[in-house]
Coordinates of N, CA, C and O in Angstrom, one line a residue:
X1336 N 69.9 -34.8 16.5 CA 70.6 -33.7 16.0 C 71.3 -34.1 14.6 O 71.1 -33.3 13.6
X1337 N 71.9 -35.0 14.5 CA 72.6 -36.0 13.5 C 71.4 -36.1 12.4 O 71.7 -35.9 11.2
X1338 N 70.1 -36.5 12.7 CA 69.1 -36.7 11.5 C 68.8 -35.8 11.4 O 68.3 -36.0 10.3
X1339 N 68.5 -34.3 11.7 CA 67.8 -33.1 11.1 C 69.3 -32.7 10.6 O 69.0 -31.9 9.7
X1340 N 70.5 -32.8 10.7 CA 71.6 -32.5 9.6 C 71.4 -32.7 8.3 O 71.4 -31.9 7.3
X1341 N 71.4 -34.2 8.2 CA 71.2 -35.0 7.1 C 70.0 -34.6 6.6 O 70.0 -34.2 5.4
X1342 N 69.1 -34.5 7.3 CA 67.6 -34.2 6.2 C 68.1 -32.8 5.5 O 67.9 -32.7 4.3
X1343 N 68.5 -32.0 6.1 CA 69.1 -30.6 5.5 C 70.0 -30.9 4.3 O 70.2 -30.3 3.2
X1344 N 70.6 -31.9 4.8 CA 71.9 -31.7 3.7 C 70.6 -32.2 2.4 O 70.6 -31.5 1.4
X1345 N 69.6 -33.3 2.5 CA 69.1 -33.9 1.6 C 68.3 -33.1 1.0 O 67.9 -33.1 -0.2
X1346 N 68.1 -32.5 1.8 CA 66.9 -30.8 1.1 C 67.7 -30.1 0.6 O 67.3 -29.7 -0.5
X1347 N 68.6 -29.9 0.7 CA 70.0 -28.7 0.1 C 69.9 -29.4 -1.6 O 69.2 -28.8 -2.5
X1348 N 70.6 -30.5 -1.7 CA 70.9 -31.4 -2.2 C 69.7 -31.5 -3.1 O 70.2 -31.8 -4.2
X1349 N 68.3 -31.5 -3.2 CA 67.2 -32.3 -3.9 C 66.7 -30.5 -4.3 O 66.3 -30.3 -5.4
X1350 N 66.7 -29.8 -3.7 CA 66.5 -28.1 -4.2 C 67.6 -27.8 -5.2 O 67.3 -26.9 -6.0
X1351 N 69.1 -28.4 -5.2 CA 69.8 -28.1 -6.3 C 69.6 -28.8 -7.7 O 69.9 -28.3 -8.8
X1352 N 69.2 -30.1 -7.6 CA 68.5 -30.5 -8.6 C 67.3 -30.4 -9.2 O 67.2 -31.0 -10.3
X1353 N 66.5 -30.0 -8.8 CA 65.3 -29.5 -9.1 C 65.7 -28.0 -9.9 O 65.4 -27.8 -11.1
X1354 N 66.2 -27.0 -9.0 CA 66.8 -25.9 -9.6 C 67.6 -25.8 -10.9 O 67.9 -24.6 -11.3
X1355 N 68.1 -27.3 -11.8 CA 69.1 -26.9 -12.8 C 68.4 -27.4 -13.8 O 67.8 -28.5 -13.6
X1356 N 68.4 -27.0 -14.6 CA 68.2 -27.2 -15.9 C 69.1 -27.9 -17.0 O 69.9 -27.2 -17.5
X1357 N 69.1 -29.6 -17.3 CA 69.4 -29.9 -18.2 C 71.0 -30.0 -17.7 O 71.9 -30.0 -18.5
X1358 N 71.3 -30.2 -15.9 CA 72.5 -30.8 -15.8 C 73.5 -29.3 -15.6 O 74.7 -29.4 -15.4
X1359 N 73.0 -28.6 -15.6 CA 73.8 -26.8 -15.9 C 73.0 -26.6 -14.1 O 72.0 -26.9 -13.5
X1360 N 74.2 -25.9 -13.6 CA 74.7 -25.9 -12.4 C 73.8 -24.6 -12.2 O 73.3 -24.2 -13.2
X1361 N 73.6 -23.9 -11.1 CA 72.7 -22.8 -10.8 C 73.6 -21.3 -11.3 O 73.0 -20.2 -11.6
X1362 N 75.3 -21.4 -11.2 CA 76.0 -20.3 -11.9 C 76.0 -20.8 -13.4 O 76.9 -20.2 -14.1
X1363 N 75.4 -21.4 -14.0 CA 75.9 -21.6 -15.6 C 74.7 -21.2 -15.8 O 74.8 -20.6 -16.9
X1364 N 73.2 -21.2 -15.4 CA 71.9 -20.4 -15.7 C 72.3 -19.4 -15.4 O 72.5 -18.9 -16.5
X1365 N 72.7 -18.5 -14.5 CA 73.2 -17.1 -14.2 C 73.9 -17.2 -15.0 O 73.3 -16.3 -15.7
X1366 N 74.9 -17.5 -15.8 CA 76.0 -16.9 -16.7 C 75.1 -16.9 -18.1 O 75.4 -16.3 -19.2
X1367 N 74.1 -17.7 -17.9 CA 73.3 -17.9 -19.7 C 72.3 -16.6 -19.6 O 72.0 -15.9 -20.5
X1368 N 71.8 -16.5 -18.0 CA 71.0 -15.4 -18.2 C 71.5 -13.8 -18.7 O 71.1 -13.0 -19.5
X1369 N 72.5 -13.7 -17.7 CA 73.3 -12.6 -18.2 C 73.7 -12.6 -19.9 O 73.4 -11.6 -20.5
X1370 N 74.3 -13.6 -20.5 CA 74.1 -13.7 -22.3 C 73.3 -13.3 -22.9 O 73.4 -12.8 -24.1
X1371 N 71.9 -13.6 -22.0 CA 70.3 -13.4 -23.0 C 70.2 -11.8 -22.7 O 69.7 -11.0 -23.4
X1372 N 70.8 -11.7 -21.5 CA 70.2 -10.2 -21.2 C 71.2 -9.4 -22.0 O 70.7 -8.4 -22.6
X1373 N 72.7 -9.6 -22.2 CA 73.5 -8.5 -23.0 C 73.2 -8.5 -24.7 O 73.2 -7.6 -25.6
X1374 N 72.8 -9.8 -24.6 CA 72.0 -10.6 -26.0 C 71.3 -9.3 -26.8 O 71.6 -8.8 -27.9
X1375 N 70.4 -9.2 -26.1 CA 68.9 -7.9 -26.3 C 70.0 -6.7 -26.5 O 70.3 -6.1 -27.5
X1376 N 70.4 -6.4 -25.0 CA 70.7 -4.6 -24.8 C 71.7 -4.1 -26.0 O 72.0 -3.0 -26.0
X1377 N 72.3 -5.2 -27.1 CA 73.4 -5.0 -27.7 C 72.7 -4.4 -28.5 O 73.1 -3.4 -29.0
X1378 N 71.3 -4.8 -28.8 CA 70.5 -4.0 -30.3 C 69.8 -2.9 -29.6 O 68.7 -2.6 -29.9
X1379 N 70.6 -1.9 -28.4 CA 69.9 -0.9 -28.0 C 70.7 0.2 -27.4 O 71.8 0.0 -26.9
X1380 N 70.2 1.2 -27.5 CA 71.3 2.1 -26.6 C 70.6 2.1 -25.0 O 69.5 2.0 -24.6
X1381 N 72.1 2.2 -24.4 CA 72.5 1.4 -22.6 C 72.9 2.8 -22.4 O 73.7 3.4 -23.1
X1382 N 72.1 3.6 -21.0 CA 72.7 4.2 -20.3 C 72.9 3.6 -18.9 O 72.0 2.9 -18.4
X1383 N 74.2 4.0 -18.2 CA 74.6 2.9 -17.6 C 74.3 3.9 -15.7 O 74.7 3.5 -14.6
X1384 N 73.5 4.9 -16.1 CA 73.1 5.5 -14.6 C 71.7 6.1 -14.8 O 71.4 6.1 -16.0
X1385 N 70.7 6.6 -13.9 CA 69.1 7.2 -14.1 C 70.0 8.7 -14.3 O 71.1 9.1 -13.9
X1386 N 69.1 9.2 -14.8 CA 69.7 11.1 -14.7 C 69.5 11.5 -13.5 O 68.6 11.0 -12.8
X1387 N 70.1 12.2 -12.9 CA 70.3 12.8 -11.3 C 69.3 13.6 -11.6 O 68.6 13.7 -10.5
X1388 N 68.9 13.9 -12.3 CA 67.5 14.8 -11.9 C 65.9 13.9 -12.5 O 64.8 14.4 -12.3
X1389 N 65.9 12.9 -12.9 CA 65.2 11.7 -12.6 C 64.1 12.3 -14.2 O 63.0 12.1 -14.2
X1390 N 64.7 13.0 -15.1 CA 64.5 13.5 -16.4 C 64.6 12.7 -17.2 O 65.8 12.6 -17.6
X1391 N 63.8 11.9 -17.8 CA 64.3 10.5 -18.6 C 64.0 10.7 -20.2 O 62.9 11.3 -20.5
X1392 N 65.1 10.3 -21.3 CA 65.0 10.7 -22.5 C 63.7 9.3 -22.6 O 63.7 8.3 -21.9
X1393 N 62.8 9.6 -23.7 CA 60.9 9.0 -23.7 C 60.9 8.3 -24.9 O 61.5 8.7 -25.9
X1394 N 60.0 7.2 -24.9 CA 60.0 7.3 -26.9 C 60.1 5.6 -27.1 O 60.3 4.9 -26.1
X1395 N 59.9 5.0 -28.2 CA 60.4 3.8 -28.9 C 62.0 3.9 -28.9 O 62.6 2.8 -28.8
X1396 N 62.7 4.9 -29.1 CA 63.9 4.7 -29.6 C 65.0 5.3 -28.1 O 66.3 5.3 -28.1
X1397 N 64.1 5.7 -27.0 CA 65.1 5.8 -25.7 C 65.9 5.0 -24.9 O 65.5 3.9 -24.6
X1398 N 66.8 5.4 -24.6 CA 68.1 4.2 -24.0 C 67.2 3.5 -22.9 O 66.0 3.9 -22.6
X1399 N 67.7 2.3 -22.4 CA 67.5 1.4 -21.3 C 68.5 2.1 -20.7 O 69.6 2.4 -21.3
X1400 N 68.2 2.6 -19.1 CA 68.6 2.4 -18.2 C 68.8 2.2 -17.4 O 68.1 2.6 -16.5
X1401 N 70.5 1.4 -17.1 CA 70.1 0.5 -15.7 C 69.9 1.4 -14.5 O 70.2 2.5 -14.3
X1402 N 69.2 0.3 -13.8 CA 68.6 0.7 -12.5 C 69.4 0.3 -11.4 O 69.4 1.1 -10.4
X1403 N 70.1 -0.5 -11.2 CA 70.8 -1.1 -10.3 C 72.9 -1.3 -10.2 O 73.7 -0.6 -10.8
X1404 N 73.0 -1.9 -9.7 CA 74.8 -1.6 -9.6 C 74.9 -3.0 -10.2 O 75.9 -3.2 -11.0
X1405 N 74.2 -4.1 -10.0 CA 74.1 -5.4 -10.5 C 73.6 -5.6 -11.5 O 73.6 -6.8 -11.9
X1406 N 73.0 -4.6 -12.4 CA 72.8 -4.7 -13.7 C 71.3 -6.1 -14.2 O 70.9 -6.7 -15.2
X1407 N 70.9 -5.9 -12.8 CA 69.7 -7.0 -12.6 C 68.1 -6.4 -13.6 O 67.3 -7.1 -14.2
X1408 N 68.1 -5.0 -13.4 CA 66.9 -4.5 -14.5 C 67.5 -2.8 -15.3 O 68.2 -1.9 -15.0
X1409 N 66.9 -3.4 -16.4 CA 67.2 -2.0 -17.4 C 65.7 -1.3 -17.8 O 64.7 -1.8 -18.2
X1410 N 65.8 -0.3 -17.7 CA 64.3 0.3 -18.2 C 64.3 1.3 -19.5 O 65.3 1.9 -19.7
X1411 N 63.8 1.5 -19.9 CA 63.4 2.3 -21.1 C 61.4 2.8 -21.1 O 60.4 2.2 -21.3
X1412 N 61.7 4.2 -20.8 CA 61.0 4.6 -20.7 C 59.9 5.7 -21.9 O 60.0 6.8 -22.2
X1413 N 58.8 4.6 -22.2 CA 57.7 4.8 -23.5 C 57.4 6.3 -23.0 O 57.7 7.5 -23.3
X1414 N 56.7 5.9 -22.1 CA 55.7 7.6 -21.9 C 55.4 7.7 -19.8 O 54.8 7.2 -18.9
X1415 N 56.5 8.8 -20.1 CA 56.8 9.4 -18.6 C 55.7 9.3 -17.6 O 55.9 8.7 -16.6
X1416 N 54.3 10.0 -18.0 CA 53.0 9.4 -17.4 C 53.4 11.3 -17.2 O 54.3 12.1 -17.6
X1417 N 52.0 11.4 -16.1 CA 51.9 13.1 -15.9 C 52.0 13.3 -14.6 O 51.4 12.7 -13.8
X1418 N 53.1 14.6 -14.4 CA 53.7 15.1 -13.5 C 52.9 15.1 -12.2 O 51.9 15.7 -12.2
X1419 N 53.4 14.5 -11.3 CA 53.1 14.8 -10.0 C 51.8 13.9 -9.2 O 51.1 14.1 -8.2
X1420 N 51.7 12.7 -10.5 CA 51.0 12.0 -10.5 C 51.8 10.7 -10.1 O 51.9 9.6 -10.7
X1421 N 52.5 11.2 -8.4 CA 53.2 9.3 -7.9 C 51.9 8.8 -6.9 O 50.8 9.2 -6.4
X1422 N 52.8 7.5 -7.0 CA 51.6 6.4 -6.1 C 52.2 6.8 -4.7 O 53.3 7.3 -4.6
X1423 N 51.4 6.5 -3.6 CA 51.5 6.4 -2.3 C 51.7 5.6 -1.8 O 51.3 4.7 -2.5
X1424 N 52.3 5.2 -0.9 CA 53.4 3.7 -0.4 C 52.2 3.2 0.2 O 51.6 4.0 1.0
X1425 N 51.6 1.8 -0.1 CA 50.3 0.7 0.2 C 49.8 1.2 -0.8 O 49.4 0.1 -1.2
X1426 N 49.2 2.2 -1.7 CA 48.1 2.1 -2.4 C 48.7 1.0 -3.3 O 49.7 0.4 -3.5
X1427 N 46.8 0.9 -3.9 CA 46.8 -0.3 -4.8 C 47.1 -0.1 -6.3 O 46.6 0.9 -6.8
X1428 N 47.6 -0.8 -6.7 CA 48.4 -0.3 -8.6 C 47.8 -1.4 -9.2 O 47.4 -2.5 -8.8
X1429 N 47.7 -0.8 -10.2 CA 46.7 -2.0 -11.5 C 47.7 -1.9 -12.4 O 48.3 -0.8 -12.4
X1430 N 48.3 -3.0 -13.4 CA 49.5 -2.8 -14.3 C 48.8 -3.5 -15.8 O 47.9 -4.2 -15.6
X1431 N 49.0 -3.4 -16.8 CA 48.7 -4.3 -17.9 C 50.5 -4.5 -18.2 O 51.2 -3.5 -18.3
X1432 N 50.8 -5.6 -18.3 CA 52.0 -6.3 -19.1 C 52.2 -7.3 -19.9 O 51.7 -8.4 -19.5
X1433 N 52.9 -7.1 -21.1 CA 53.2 -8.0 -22.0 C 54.5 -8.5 -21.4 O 55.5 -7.8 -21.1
X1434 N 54.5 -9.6 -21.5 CA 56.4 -10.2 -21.2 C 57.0 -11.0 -22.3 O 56.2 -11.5 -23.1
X1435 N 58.1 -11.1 -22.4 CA 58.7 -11.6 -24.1 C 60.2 -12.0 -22.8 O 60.8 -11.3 -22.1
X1436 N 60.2 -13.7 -23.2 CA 61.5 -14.8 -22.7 C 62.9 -13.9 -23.7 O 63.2 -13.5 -24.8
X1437 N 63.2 -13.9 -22.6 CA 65.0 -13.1 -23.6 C 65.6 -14.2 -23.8 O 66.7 -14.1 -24.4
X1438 N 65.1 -15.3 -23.5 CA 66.1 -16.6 -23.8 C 66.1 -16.9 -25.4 O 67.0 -17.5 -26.1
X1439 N 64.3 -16.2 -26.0 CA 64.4 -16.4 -27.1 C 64.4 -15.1 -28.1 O 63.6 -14.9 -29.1
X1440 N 65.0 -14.5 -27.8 CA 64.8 -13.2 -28.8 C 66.3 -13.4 -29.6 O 67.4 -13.7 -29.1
X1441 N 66.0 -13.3 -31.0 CA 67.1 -13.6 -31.9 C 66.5 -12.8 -33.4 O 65.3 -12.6 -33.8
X1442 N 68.1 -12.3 -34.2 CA 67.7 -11.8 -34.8 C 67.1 -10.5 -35.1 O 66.8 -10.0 -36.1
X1443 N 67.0 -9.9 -33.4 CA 66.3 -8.0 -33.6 C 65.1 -8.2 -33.2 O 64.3 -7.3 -33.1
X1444 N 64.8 -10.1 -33.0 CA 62.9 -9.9 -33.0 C 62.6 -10.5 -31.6 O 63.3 -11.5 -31.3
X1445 N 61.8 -10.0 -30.6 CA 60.8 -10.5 -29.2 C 60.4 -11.8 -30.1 O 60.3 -11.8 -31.3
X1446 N 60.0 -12.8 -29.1 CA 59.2 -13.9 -29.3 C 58.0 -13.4 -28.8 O 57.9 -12.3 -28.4
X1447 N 56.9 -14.3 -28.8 CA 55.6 -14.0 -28.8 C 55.6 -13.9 -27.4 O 56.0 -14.8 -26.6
X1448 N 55.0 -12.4 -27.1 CA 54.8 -12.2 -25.5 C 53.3 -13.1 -24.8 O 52.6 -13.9 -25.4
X1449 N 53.5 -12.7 -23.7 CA 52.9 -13.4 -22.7 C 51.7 -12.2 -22.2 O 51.9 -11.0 -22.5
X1450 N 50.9 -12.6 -21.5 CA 50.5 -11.4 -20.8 C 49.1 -11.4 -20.2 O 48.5 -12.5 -20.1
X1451 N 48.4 -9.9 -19.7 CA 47.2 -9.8 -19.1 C 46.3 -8.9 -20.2 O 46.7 -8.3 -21.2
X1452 N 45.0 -8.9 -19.6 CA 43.9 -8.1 -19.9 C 43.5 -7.5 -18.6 O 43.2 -8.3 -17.7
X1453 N 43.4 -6.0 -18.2 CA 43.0 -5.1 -17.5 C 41.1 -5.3 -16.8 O 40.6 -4.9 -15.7
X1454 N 40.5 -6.1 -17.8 CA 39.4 -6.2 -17.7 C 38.9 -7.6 -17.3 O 37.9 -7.8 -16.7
X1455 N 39.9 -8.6 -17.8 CA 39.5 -10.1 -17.7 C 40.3 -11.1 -16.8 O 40.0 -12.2 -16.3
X1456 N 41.7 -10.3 -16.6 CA 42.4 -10.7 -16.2 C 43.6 -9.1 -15.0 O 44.8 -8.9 -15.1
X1457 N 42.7 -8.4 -14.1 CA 43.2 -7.9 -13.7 C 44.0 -8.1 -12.8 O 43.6 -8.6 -11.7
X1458 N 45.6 -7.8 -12.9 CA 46.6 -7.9 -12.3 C 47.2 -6.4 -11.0 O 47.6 -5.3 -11.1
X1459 N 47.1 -7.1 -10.2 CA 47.8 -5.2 -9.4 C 48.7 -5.7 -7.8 O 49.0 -6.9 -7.8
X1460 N 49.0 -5.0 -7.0 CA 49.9 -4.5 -5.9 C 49.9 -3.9 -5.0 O 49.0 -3.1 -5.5
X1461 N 50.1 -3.5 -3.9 CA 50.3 -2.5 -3.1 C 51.4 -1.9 -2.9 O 52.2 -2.4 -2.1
X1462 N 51.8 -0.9 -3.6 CA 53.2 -0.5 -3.5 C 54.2 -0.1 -2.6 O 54.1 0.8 -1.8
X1463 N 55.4 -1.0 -2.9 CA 55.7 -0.6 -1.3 C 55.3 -1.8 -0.4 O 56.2 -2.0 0.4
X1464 N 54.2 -2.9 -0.2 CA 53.2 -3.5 1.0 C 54.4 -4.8 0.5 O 54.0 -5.6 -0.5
X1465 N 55.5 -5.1 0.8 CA 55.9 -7.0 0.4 C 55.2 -7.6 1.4 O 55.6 -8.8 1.5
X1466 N 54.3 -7.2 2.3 CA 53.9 -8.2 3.1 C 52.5 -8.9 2.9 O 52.1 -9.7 3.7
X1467 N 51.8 -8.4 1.7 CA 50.7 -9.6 0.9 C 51.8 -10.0 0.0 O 52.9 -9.6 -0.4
X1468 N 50.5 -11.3 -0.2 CA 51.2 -12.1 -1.5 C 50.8 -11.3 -2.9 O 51.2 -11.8 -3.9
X1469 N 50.0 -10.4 -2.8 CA 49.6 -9.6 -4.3 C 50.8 -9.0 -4.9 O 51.2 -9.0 -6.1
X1470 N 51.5 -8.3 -3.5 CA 52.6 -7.6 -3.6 C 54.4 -8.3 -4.7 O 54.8 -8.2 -5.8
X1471 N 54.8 -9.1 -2.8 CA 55.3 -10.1 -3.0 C 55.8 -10.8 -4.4 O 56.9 -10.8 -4.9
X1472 N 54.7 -11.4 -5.0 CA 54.0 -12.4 -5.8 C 54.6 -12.0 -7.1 O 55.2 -12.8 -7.8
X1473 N 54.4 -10.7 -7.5 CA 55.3 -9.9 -8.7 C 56.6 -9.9 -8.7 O 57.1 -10.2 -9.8
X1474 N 57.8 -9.3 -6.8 CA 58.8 -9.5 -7.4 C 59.0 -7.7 -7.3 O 58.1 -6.9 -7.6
X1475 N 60.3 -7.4 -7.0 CA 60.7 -6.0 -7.0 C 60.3 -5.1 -8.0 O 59.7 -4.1 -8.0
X1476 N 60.6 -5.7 -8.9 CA 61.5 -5.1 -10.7 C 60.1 -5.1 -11.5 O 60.1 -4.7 -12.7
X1477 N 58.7 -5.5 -10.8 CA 57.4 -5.0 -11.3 C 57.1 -3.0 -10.8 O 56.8 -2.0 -11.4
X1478 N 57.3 -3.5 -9.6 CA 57.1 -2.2 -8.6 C 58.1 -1.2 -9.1 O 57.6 -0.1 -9.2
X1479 N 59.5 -1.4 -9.4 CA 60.6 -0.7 -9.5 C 60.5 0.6 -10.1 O 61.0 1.6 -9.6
X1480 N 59.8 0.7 -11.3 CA 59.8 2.1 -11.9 C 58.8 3.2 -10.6 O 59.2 4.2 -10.1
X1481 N 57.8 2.7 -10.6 CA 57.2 3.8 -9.7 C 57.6 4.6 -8.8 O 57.1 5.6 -8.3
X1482 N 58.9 3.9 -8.6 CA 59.7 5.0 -7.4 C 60.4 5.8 -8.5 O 61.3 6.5 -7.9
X1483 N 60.5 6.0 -9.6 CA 61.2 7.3 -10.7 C 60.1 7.5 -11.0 O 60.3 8.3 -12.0
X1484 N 58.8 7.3 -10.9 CA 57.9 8.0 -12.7 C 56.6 7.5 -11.7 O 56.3 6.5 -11.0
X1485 N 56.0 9.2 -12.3 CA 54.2 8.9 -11.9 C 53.6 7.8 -12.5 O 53.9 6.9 -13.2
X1486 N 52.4 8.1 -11.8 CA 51.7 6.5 -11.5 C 51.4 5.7 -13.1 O 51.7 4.6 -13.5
X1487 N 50.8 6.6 -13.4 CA 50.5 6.4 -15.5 C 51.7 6.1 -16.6 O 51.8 6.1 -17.9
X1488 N 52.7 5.9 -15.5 CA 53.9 6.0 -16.9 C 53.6 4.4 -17.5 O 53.0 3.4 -16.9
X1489 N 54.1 4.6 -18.8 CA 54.3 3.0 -19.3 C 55.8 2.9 -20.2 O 56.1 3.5 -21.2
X1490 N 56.5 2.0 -19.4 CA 57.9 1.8 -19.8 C 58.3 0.1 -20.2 O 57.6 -0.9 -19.9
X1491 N 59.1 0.0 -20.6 CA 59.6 -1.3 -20.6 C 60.8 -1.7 -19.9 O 61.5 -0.8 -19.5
X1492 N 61.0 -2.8 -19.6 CA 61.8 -3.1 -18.7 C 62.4 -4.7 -18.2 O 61.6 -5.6 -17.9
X1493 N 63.9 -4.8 -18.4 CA 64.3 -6.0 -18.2 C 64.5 -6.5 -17.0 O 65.1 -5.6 -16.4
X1494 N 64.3 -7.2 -16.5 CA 64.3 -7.7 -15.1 C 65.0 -9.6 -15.3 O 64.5 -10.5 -16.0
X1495 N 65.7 -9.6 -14.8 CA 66.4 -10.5 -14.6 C 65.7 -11.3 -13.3 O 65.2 -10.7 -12.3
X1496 N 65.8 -12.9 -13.5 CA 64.8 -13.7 -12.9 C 65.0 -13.0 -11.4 O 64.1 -12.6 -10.7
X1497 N 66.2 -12.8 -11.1 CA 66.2 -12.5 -8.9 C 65.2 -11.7 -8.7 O 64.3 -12.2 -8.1
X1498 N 64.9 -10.4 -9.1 CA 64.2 -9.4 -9.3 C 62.6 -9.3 -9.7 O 61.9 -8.3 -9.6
X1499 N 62.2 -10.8 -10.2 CA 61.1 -11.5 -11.2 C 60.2 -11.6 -10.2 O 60.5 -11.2 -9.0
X1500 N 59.0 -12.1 -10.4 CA 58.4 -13.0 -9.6 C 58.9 -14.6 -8.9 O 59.4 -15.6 -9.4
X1501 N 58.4 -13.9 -7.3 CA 58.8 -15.3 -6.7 C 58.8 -16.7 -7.3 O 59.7 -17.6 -7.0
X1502 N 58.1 -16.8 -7.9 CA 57.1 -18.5 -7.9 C 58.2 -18.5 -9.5 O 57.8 -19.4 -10.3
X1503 N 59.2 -17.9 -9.8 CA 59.9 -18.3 -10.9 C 61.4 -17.7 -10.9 O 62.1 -17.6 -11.9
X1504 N 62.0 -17.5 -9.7 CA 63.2 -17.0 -9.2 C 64.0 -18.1 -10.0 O 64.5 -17.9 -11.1
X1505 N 64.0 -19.2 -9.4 CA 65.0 -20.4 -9.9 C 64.8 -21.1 -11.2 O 65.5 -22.1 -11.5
X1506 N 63.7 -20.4 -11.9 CA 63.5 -21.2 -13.1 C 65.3 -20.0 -14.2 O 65.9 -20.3 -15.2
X1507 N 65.3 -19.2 -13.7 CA 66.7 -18.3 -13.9 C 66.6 -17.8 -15.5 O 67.5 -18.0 -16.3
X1508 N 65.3 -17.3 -15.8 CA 64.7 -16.8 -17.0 C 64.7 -15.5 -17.2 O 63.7 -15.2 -16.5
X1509 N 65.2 -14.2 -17.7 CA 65.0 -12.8 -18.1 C 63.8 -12.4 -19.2 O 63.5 -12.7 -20.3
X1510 N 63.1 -11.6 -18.2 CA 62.2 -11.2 -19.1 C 62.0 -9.6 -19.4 O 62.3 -8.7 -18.6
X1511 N 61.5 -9.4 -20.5 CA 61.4 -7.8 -20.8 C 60.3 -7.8 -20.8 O 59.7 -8.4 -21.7
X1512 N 59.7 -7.1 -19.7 CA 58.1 -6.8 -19.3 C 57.9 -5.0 -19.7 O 58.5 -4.0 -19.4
X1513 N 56.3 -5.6 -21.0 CA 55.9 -3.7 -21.5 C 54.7 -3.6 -20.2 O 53.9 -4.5 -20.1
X1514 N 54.8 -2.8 -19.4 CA 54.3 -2.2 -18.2 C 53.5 -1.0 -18.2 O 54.1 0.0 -18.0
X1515 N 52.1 -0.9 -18.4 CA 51.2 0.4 -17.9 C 50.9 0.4 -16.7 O 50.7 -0.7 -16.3
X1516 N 50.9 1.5 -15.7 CA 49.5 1.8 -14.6 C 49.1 2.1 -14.6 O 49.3 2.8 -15.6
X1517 N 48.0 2.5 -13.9 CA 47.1 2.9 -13.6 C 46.0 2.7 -12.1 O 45.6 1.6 -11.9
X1518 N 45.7 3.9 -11.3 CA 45.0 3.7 -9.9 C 43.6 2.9 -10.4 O 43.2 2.8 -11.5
X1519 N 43.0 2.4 -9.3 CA 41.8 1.7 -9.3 C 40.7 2.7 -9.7 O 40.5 3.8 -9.3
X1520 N 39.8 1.8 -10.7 CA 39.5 2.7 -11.1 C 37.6 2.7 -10.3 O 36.9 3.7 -10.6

């Protein structure tokens, strides 16, 4: 009983170091991430609830936002997609996204995004399904718009690492992902 404590405490213990970056404790990346993320939203207009009737102002120049009470993703919505065109809970979603590190955005400017090809590199989900790793694997705040806006919408959107993809939760990075869908084609 006494050695499966200790191995816990040593796993506890060797997962917090691995988890920090540069000696910075797991709340001092949360406190930098939250910086990077107010960092951005400062050069944007912030609405701070969705419209109760789920009517979202569209465009390059429409507010972010937030989605949540934790201020974990902001969205800003390019092009609404067309009416009455939502996804069905399990169907499969195809996404193209560019993603841009908020750790480095300075100045008014995205750093050079990251991203997929639809054709070479197709990326998708089951919406709704967290029980594949297709799903999973993305992270809430990929899926998140689809429950406001038909399947075609393409919006941008900050997502704060908890909310991220799993396989980079603790790396405690914010990213602003530009997001299309579209059904299988």
């Amino acid at each position: 009983m006494k050695i499966s404590y200790y191995i816990a405490i040593m796993v506890t213990a060797m997962a917090a170091m691995v988890s920090c970056d540069d000696g910075k404790s797991y709340a001092e990346l949360l406190n930098e991430q939250d910086m990077y993320v107010n960092n951005f939203l400062a050069d944007h207009k912030v609405e701070l609830s969705i419209p109760a009737d789920t009517v979202f102002i569209c465009g390059e120049d429409a507010p972010y936002y937030r989605l949540d009470e934790d201020g974990d993703m902001y969205m800003q919505v390019l092009n609404p997609g067309t009416k009455g065109n939502k996804v069905q809970s399990n169907e499969q979603v195809y996404f193209r996204y560019t993603r841009y590190a908020l750790s480095d955005y300075k100045d008014g400017r995205l750093p050079e995004g990251q991203g997929n090809n639809l054709t070479l590199n197709p990326c998708w989900f089951r919406y709704n399904n967290y029980q594949i790793q297709a799903s999973y694997t993305w992270g809430y705040g990929v899926q998140y718009p689809l429950s406001l806006l038909p399947l075609d919408a393409e919006v941008n959107i900050v997502i704060k690492s908890q909310m991220g993809p799993t396989d980079e939760q603790s790396n405690v990075q914010p990213y602003l992902w530009s997001l299309t869908y579209q059904r299988r084609q």
